[in-house]
Coordinates of C-alpha atoms and ligand atoms in Angstrom, one line a residue:
X16 CA -23.8 -15.8 6.8
X17 CA -26.0 -14.2 4.2
X18 CA -25.0 -10.6 5.0
X19 CA -21.2 -10.2 4.9
X20 CA -21.4 -6.9 6.9
X21 CA -22.2 -9.1 9.9
X22 CA -19.0 -11.1 9.6
X23 CA -17.5 -9.9 13.0
X24 CA -20.3 -11.5 14.9
X25 CA -20.2 -14.7 12.9
X26 CA -16.4 -14.9 13.3
X27 CA -16.7 -14.3 17.1
X28 CA -19.3 -17.0 17.4
X29 CA -17.5 -19.7 15.4
X30 CA -13.7 -19.1 15.2
X31 CA -11.2 -19.5 17.9
X32 CA -9.5 -16.1 18.3
X33 CA -6.1 -17.8 18.2
X34 CA -4.3 -14.6 17.3
X35 CA -6.9 -12.1 18.3
X36 CA -9.8 -10.8 16.2
X37 CA -9.0 -10.0 12.6
X38 CA -9.3 -6.3 11.4
X39 CA -10.9 -6.9 8.1
X40 CA -12.8 -9.5 6.0
X41 CA -11.0 -10.0 2.7
X42 CA -13.0 -11.4 -0.2
X43 CA -10.8 -11.2 -3.3
X44 CA -7.3 -10.5 -4.4
X45 CA -5.4 -9.8 -7.7
X46 CA -1.7 -9.0 -8.0
X47 CA -0.6 -6.9 -5.0
X48 CA -4.2 -5.9 -4.2
X49 CA -6.9 -7.4 -2.0
X50 CA -10.4 -6.2 -1.4
X51 CA -12.7 -6.3 1.6
X52 CA -16.5 -7.0 1.6
X53 CA -17.3 -3.3 1.2
X54 CA -15.3 -3.1 -2.0
X55 CA -12.4 -1.2 -0.4
X56 CA -9.0 -2.0 -2.0
X57 CA -5.7 -2.5 -0.1
X58 CA -2.1 -2.7 -1.3
X59 CA -0.8 -5.8 0.3
X60 CA 2.7 -5.1 1.7
X61 CA 2.7 -8.2 3.9
X62 CA 1.7 -10.9 1.4
X63 CA 0.2 -13.2 4.0
X64 CA 3.4 -12.8 6.1
X65 CA 6.0 -13.3 3.4
X66 CA 3.9 -16.0 1.7
X67 CA 2.3 -14.7 -1.5
X68 CA 5.5 -14.3 -3.5
X69 CA 3.4 -14.0 -6.7
X70 CA 0.7 -11.9 -5.2
X71 CA -2.9 -12.9 -5.4
X72 CA -4.7 -15.0 -8.0
X73 CA -1.5 -15.2 -10.2
X74 CA -2.4 -16.9 -13.5
X75 CA 0.5 -19.4 -13.1
X76 CA -0.8 -20.6 -9.7
X77 CA -4.4 -20.8 -11.0
X78 CA -3.3 -22.8 -14.0
X79 CA -1.0 -25.2 -12.1
X80 CA -3.6 -25.8 -9.4
X81 CA -6.5 -26.4 -11.7
X82 CA -4.4 -28.5 -14.1
X83 CA -3.1 -30.7 -11.3
X84 CA -6.5 -31.0 -9.6
X85 CA -7.9 -32.2 -12.9
X86 CA -5.1 -34.7 -13.3
X87 CA -4.1 -36.1 -10.0
X88 CA -4.9 -34.4 -6.7
X89 CA -3.8 -36.6 -3.9
X90 CA -2.2 -40.1 -3.7
X91 CA -0.4 -41.4 -0.6
X92 CA 3.2 -41.9 0.2
X93 CA 2.9 -45.4 -1.2
X94 CA 3.2 -43.7 -4.5
X95 CA 5.3 -41.0 -6.2
X96 CA 4.1 -38.2 -8.5
X97 CA 5.9 -36.3 -11.2
X98 CA 5.5 -32.8 -9.6
X99 CA 6.8 -34.1 -6.2
X100 CA 10.0 -35.4 -7.8
X101 CA 10.4 -32.4 -10.0
X102 CA 10.0 -30.0 -7.1
X103 CA 12.5 -31.9 -4.9
X104 CA 15.1 -31.8 -7.7
X105 CA 14.4 -28.1 -8.4
X106 CA 14.7 -27.0 -4.7
X107 CA 18.0 -29.0 -4.3
X108 CA 19.4 -27.5 -7.4
X109 CA 18.5 -24.0 -6.3
X110 CA 20.1 -24.7 -2.9
X111 CA 23.2 -26.0 -4.7
X112 CA 22.9 -29.0 -2.4
X113 CA 25.6 -31.6 -2.8
X114 CA 25.3 -35.2 -4.1
X115 CA 23.2 -37.4 -1.7
X116 CA 21.0 -34.5 -0.5
X117 CA 17.3 -35.0 -0.1
X118 CA 14.0 -33.3 0.7
X119 CA 11.2 -34.1 3.1
X120 CA 8.0 -32.3 2.2
X121 CA 5.4 -31.2 4.8
X122 CA 2.6 -28.7 5.0
X123 CA 3.9 -25.7 7.0
X124 CA 7.0 -24.1 8.6
X125 CA 6.4 -25.7 12.0
X126 CA 6.2 -29.1 10.4
X127 CA 9.4 -28.5 8.4
X128 CA 11.1 -27.6 11.8
X129 CA 9.6 -30.7 13.5
X130 CA 11.2 -32.9 10.8
X131 CA 14.5 -31.0 11.4
X132 CA 14.2 -31.6 15.1
X133 CA 13.7 -35.3 14.6
X134 CA 16.8 -35.4 12.4
X135 CA 18.8 -33.8 15.1
X136 CA 17.7 -36.4 17.7
X137 CA 19.1 -39.1 15.4
X138 CA 22.6 -37.8 15.9
X139 CA 22.5 -39.6 19.3
X140 CA 22.7 -36.2 21.1
X141 CA 19.8 -34.2 22.4
X142 CA 21.0 -30.7 23.1
X143 CA 19.8 -28.0 20.6
X144 CA 21.2 -24.5 20.7
X145 CA 18.7 -21.9 19.5
X146 CA 18.8 -18.1 19.8
X147 CA 16.8 -15.7 21.9
X148 CA 14.2 -13.9 19.7
X149 CA 13.8 -16.9 17.4
X150 CA 10.5 -18.0 16.0
X151 CA 10.3 -21.6 14.7
X152 CA 6.6 -22.3 14.9
X153 CA 3.9 -23.4 17.4
X154 CA 3.7 -27.2 17.4
X155 CA 5.3 -28.8 20.4
X156 CA 8.7 -29.5 18.9
X157 CA 8.9 -26.2 16.9
X158 CA 7.6 -24.4 20.0
X159 CA 10.5 -25.7 22.1
X160 CA 12.8 -24.2 19.6
X161 CA 10.9 -20.9 19.7
X162 CA 12.3 -18.4 22.2
X163 CA 9.3 -16.4 23.4
X164 CA 8.4 -17.6 26.9
X165 CA 4.8 -16.4 26.5
X166 CA 4.3 -18.8 23.7
X167 CA 6.0 -21.8 25.5
X168 CA 5.1 -21.5 29.1
X169 CA 1.3 -22.2 28.9
X170 CA 2.2 -25.6 27.3
X171 CA 4.9 -26.8 29.6
X172 CA 6.3 -29.4 30.0
X173 CA 7.7 -28.9 26.5
X174 CA 10.1 -30.9 24.4
X175 CA 13.4 -31.0 26.4
X176 CA 16.9 -30.3 25.4
X177 CA 16.7 -26.8 23.9
X178 CA 18.9 -23.9 25.3
X179 CA 18.5 -20.3 24.0
X180 CA 21.6 -18.2 23.8
X181 CA 21.4 -14.3 24.0
X182 CA 20.9 -12.7 20.6
X183 CA 23.9 -11.4 18.8
X184 CA 26.4 -12.8 21.3
X185 CA 28.9 -14.8 19.3
X186 CA 31.0 -15.8 22.4
X187 CA 27.8 -17.1 24.1
X188 CA 27.0 -19.2 21.0
X189 CA 30.5 -20.7 20.8
X190 CA 30.4 -21.4 24.6
X191 CA 27.0 -23.2 24.3
X192 CA 28.0 -25.5 21.5
X193 CA 29.7 -28.5 23.0
X194 CA 30.1 -32.2 22.4
X195 CA 26.6 -32.9 23.7
X196 CA 25.2 -30.6 21.1
X197 CA 23.1 -32.2 18.3
X198 CA 22.5 -28.9 16.4
X199 CA 22.3 -25.2 16.3
X200 CA 19.2 -23.7 14.8
X201 CA 19.1 -20.2 13.4
X202 CA 17.0 -17.9 11.3
X203 CA 19.4 -16.0 9.0
X204 CA 17.3 -12.9 9.7
X205 CA 14.9 -13.2 12.7
X206 CA 11.5 -12.4 11.2
X207 CA 9.0 -12.4 14.0
X208 CA 11.2 -10.7 16.5
X209 CA 11.5 -7.7 14.3
X210 CA 13.5 -8.4 11.1
X211 CA 16.7 -8.6 13.1
X212 CA 20.1 -9.3 11.7
X213 CA 22.8 -11.2 13.5
X214 CA 26.1 -9.4 13.7
X215 CA 28.5 -10.0 10.9
X216 CA 30.4 -13.2 11.4
X217 CA 27.7 -14.8 13.5
X218 CA 26.6 -17.3 10.9
X219 CA 30.2 -18.3 10.1
X220 CA 30.8 -18.7 13.9
X221 CA 27.8 -21.0 14.1
X222 CA 29.1 -23.0 11.2
X223 CA 32.6 -23.2 12.6
X224 CA 31.4 -24.2 16.1
X225 CA 29.1 -26.9 14.8
X226 CA 31.7 -28.4 12.6
X227 CA 34.2 -28.4 15.5
X228 CA 32.0 -30.6 17.6
X229 CA 30.3 -32.6 14.9
X230 CA 26.9 -30.9 15.4
X231 CA 24.4 -30.0 12.7
X232 CA 23.7 -26.4 11.5
X233 CA 20.0 -26.0 10.8
X234 CA 18.9 -22.8 9.1
X235 CA 15.2 -21.9 9.4
X236 CA 14.6 -20.2 6.1
X237 CA 10.8 -20.5 6.4
X238 CA 10.6 -16.7 6.1
X239 CA 13.9 -15.7 4.4
X240 CA 13.9 -18.5 1.7
X241 CA 12.7 -18.5 -1.9
X242 CA 13.9 -15.2 -3.1
X243 CA 12.6 -13.0 -0.2
X244 CA 16.0 -11.5 0.7
X245 CA 17.1 -11.1 -3.0
X246 CA 18.8 -14.5 -3.1
X247 CA 17.1 -17.8 -3.5
X248 CA 18.2 -18.7 0.0
X249 CA 19.5 -16.2 2.6
X250 CA 22.5 -18.5 3.1
X251 CA 23.5 -17.8 -0.5
X252 CA 23.1 -14.1 -0.1
X253 CA 26.4 -12.3 -0.7
X254 CA 26.2 -10.5 2.7
X255 CA 23.9 -12.5 4.8
X256 CA 25.2 -15.9 4.0
X257 CA 28.9 -15.5 4.7
X258 CA 29.6 -18.3 2.3
X259 CA 28.5 -21.0 4.7
X260 CA 26.8 -24.3 3.7
X261 CA 24.2 -25.6 6.2
X262 CA 23.3 -29.2 7.0
X263 CA 19.6 -28.7 7.1
X264 CA 17.4 -25.9 5.7
X265 CA 13.7 -25.6 6.4
X266 CA 11.3 -23.8 4.1
X267 CA 7.6 -23.0 3.8
X268 CA 5.8 -19.6 3.4
X269 CA 7.1 -18.4 0.0
X270 CA 7.7 -21.9 -1.3
X271 CA 4.0 -22.5 -1.9
X272 CA 3.0 -18.9 -2.8
X273 CA -0.1 -19.5 -0.7
X274 CA -0.5 -23.2 -1.1
X275 CA 0.4 -24.9 2.3
X276 CA 3.7 -26.6 1.9
X277 CA 6.8 -27.0 3.9
X278 CA 10.2 -28.6 3.1
X279 CA 13.1 -29.9 5.1
X280 CA 16.3 -30.0 3.0
X281 CA 19.0 -32.4 4.1
X282 CA 22.4 -31.5 2.7
X283 CA 24.6 -34.5 1.8
X284 CA 24.3 -38.2 2.3
X285 CA 25.4 -38.3 5.9
X286 CA 22.5 -36.0 6.9
X287 CA 20.0 -37.7 4.7
X288 CA 20.9 -41.1 6.2
X289 CA 20.0 -39.9 9.7
X290 CA 16.3 -40.5 9.1
X291 CA 15.6 -44.1 8.3
X292 CA 12.6 -45.3 6.3
X293 CA 9.5 -45.3 8.5
X294 CA 10.8 -42.8 11.0
X295 CA 8.9 -39.8 9.8
X296 CA 6.0 -39.0 7.5
X297 CA 2.7 -37.3 6.8
X298 CA -0.3 -38.2 4.7
X299 CA 0.2 -35.1 2.6
X300 CA 4.0 -35.2 2.3
X301 CA 4.7 -34.2 -1.3
X302 CA 1.1 -34.0 -2.2
X303 CA 0.7 -33.5 -6.0
X304 CA -1.4 -30.3 -5.7
X305 CA 0.9 -28.6 -3.4
X306 CA 4.1 -29.6 -5.2
X307 CA 2.6 -28.6 -8.6
X308 CA 1.8 -25.2 -7.4
X309 CA 5.2 -24.8 -5.7
X310 CA 6.9 -25.7 -9.0
X311 CA 4.8 -23.0 -10.8
X312 CA 5.9 -20.5 -8.2
X313 CA 9.6 -21.4 -8.6
X314 CA 9.2 -21.4 -12.5
X315 CA 7.6 -17.9 -12.4
X316 CA 10.1 -16.4 -10.0
X317 CA 12.9 -17.6 -12.3
X318 CA 11.3 -16.7 -15.6
X319 CA 10.3 -13.2 -14.4
X320 CA 13.6 -12.5 -12.7
X321 CA 11.8 -11.8 -9.5
X322 CA 14.6 -12.8 -7.1
X323 CA 16.9 -10.1 -8.7
X324 CA 14.0 -7.8 -8.7
X325 CA 13.6 -8.3 -4.9
X326 CA 17.3 -7.5 -4.4
X327 CA 17.2 -4.3 -6.5
X328 CA 13.9 -3.0 -5.4
X329 CA 14.8 -3.8 -1.8
X330 CA 17.8 -1.5 -2.2
X331 CA 15.8 1.3 -3.7
X332 CA 13.1 1.0 -1.0
X333 CA 15.8 1.0 1.7
X334 CA 17.2 4.3 0.4
X335 CA 13.7 5.8 0.2
X336 CA 12.6 4.7 3.6
X337 CA 15.9 5.7 5.2
X338 CA 15.5 9.2 3.9
X339 CA 12.3 9.7 5.9
X340 CA 12.7 11.7 9.1
X341 CA 10.0 9.4 10.6
X342 CA 12.2 6.3 10.2
X343 CA 15.3 5.8 12.4
X344 CA 16.5 2.5 11.0
X345 CA 15.7 0.2 8.1
X346 CA 16.5 -3.4 8.8
X347 CA 16.3 -6.4 6.6
X348 CA 17.4 -7.2 3.0
X349 CA 15.6 -7.5 -0.3
X350 CA 11.8 -7.5 0.2
X351 CA 11.9 -8.3 3.9
X352 CA 12.2 -4.9 5.6
X353 CA 11.8 -3.6 9.1
X354 CA 11.0 0.2 9.5
X355 CA 11.9 1.4 13.0
X356 CA 9.7 4.4 13.7
X357 CA 11.1 7.5 15.5
X358 CA 7.8 7.9 17.4
X359 CA 4.4 6.5 17.4
X360 CA 3.2 2.9 18.0
X361 CA 3.6 0.5 15.1
X362 CA 0.2 -0.9 15.9
X363 CA -1.5 2.5 15.6
X364 CA 0.3 3.2 12.4
X365 CA -0.8 -0.2 11.0
X366 CA -4.4 0.7 11.8
X367 CA -4.0 4.1 10.1
X368 CA -2.4 2.3 7.1
X369 CA -5.3 0.0 6.8
X370 CA -7.7 3.0 6.8
X371 CA -5.5 4.4 4.0
X372 CA -5.5 1.2 2.0
X373 CA -2.2 -0.4 2.9
X374 CA -1.5 -3.7 4.7
X375 CA 1.6 -3.7 6.8
X376 CA 2.5 -5.5 10.1
X377 CA 3.6 -4.1 13.5
X378 CA 6.3 -6.7 14.1
X379 CA 7.4 -5.0 17.3
X380 CA 5.9 -2.0 19.3
X381 CA 8.0 0.4 17.3
X382 CA 8.8 -1.4 14.0
X383 CA 6.7 -2.1 10.9
X384 CA 7.4 -5.2 8.8
X385 CA 7.2 -4.9 5.0
X386 CA 7.2 -8.2 3.1
X387 CA 5.3 -7.6 -0.1
X388 CA 4.7 -9.9 -3.0
X389 CA 7.9 -10.2 -5.0
X390 CA 5.9 -9.0 -8.1
X391 CA 5.4 -5.6 -6.6
X392 CA 6.5 -2.6 -8.7
X393 CA 8.6 0.4 -7.5
X394 CA 5.6 2.7 -7.6
X395 CA 3.3 0.3 -5.6
X396 CA 5.9 0.0 -2.9
X397 CA 7.2 3.5 -2.8
X398 CA 3.7 4.9 -2.6
X399 CA 3.8 3.6 0.9
X400 CA 7.0 5.6 1.6
X401 CA 5.1 8.7 0.4
X402 CA 2.1 7.9 2.6
X403 CA 4.0 7.1 5.8
X404 CA 4.5 10.6 7.2
X405 CA 0.8 11.2 6.9
X406 CA 0.0 7.8 8.5
X407 CA 2.1 8.7 11.5
X408 CA 0.1 11.9 11.9
X409 CA -3.2 10.1 11.5
X410 CA -2.1 7.5 14.1
X411 CA -1.1 10.1 16.6
X412 CA -4.4 11.9 16.2
X413 CA -6.4 8.7 16.5
X414 CA -4.6 7.6 19.7
X415 CA -5.1 11.2 21.1
X416 CA -8.9 11.0 20.6
X417 CA -10.6 9.6 23.7
X418 CA -12.4 6.7 22.0
X419 CA -10.0 6.3 19.1
X420 CA -11.5 7.0 15.7
X421 CA -15.1 7.7 15.3
Ligands
PLP14 C1 6.3 -18.5 10.0 C2 7.6 -19.1 10.5 C3 7.6 -20.4 11.0 C4 6.3 -21.2 11.2 O1 5.7 -21.5 10.0 P1 4.1 -22.0 10.0 O2 3.9 -22.3 8.6 O3 3.3 -20.8 10.5 O4 4.0 -23.1 10.9 C5 8.8 -21.0 11.4 N1 9.9 -20.3 11.3 C6 10.0 -19.1 10.8 C7 11.3 -18.4 10.7 C8 8.8 -18.4 10.4 O5 8.8 -17.1 10.0

């Protein structure tokens, strides 16, 4: 492809449109900004779907990646490496995991959940209780945990044993958790189904119900983990977490800041012991490159106070967005926010936002998701609040025009 302006044709001719055709070709990024091939600049309020915690081309990531690539890039699981061990210790410390806890590293959120699912099978029970609206990934095991029928049905028969209980119904959850239940799996905030909160008391109910029958509580913090909600982990968040301690936590997205990495945290010796040596693995598990970058991400988040920043800016942004007549509800916490639009389609507003130089995500038909890099400043984020009324007008005009925009 010599001429980048022809990228759409080349993309169509060579790349599976797994999630539809992309809207832009991005060629460069720096901080909270990315640029397309025409030189147009966008403020990235989605961060690769809650991934680029340090934004784009952060010097700490560039330094860690180049240093590690020039030192030791890949080994195998027959060997250990310093960044792998350091990252495991760091993540367990941040999670305040008890003695005997351990980490299994993988390469994505789906893989982190696959490992969690295998752990649950080792309890000797096979029933898993998941929640309607949940998203846990697209590989066969993670897919079975994911609620959306449209994602699962084309691939049946799926992995058996999973039941989905209605969202927000504590009684239904309690009723579903019985002595056949190996685990309950939950996202502390459902990301993909619209930045949705469980009702107050739901997480503690899940914890209580699982303890009562000796089942595991698995928290999928792939989207909510690593500072996103204004706490290192959502389960530690003063309001979201309800003081519970899970048995298994899965991570990815923000953990690598853009480097593909996933992690499955096993809390305590009894959970760690469920997976015996040889029962799970991946060639890249704990790869030095990925773990060195992840360590740099965690170091920078801590050194720059970015988790507290996410909490404080999230509050200011919530106030500002809530004050807009165009927004009927602001869901989410920290820098994972859902903006429910009074009218207008979230998809059309996303297109208008792109035209105006903002990247956001239509997480439902009527709700925008905002999940910017945690390094974003007040002005950079609140500029979008100023722009939003105009974007709704632009979106309405574009959808009224017979062929959309010219
Ligand atoms: C994105 C996501 C996943 C899947 O992660 P991948 O890296 O895309 O496989 C799983 N669970 C949650 C909550 C997610 O947001």
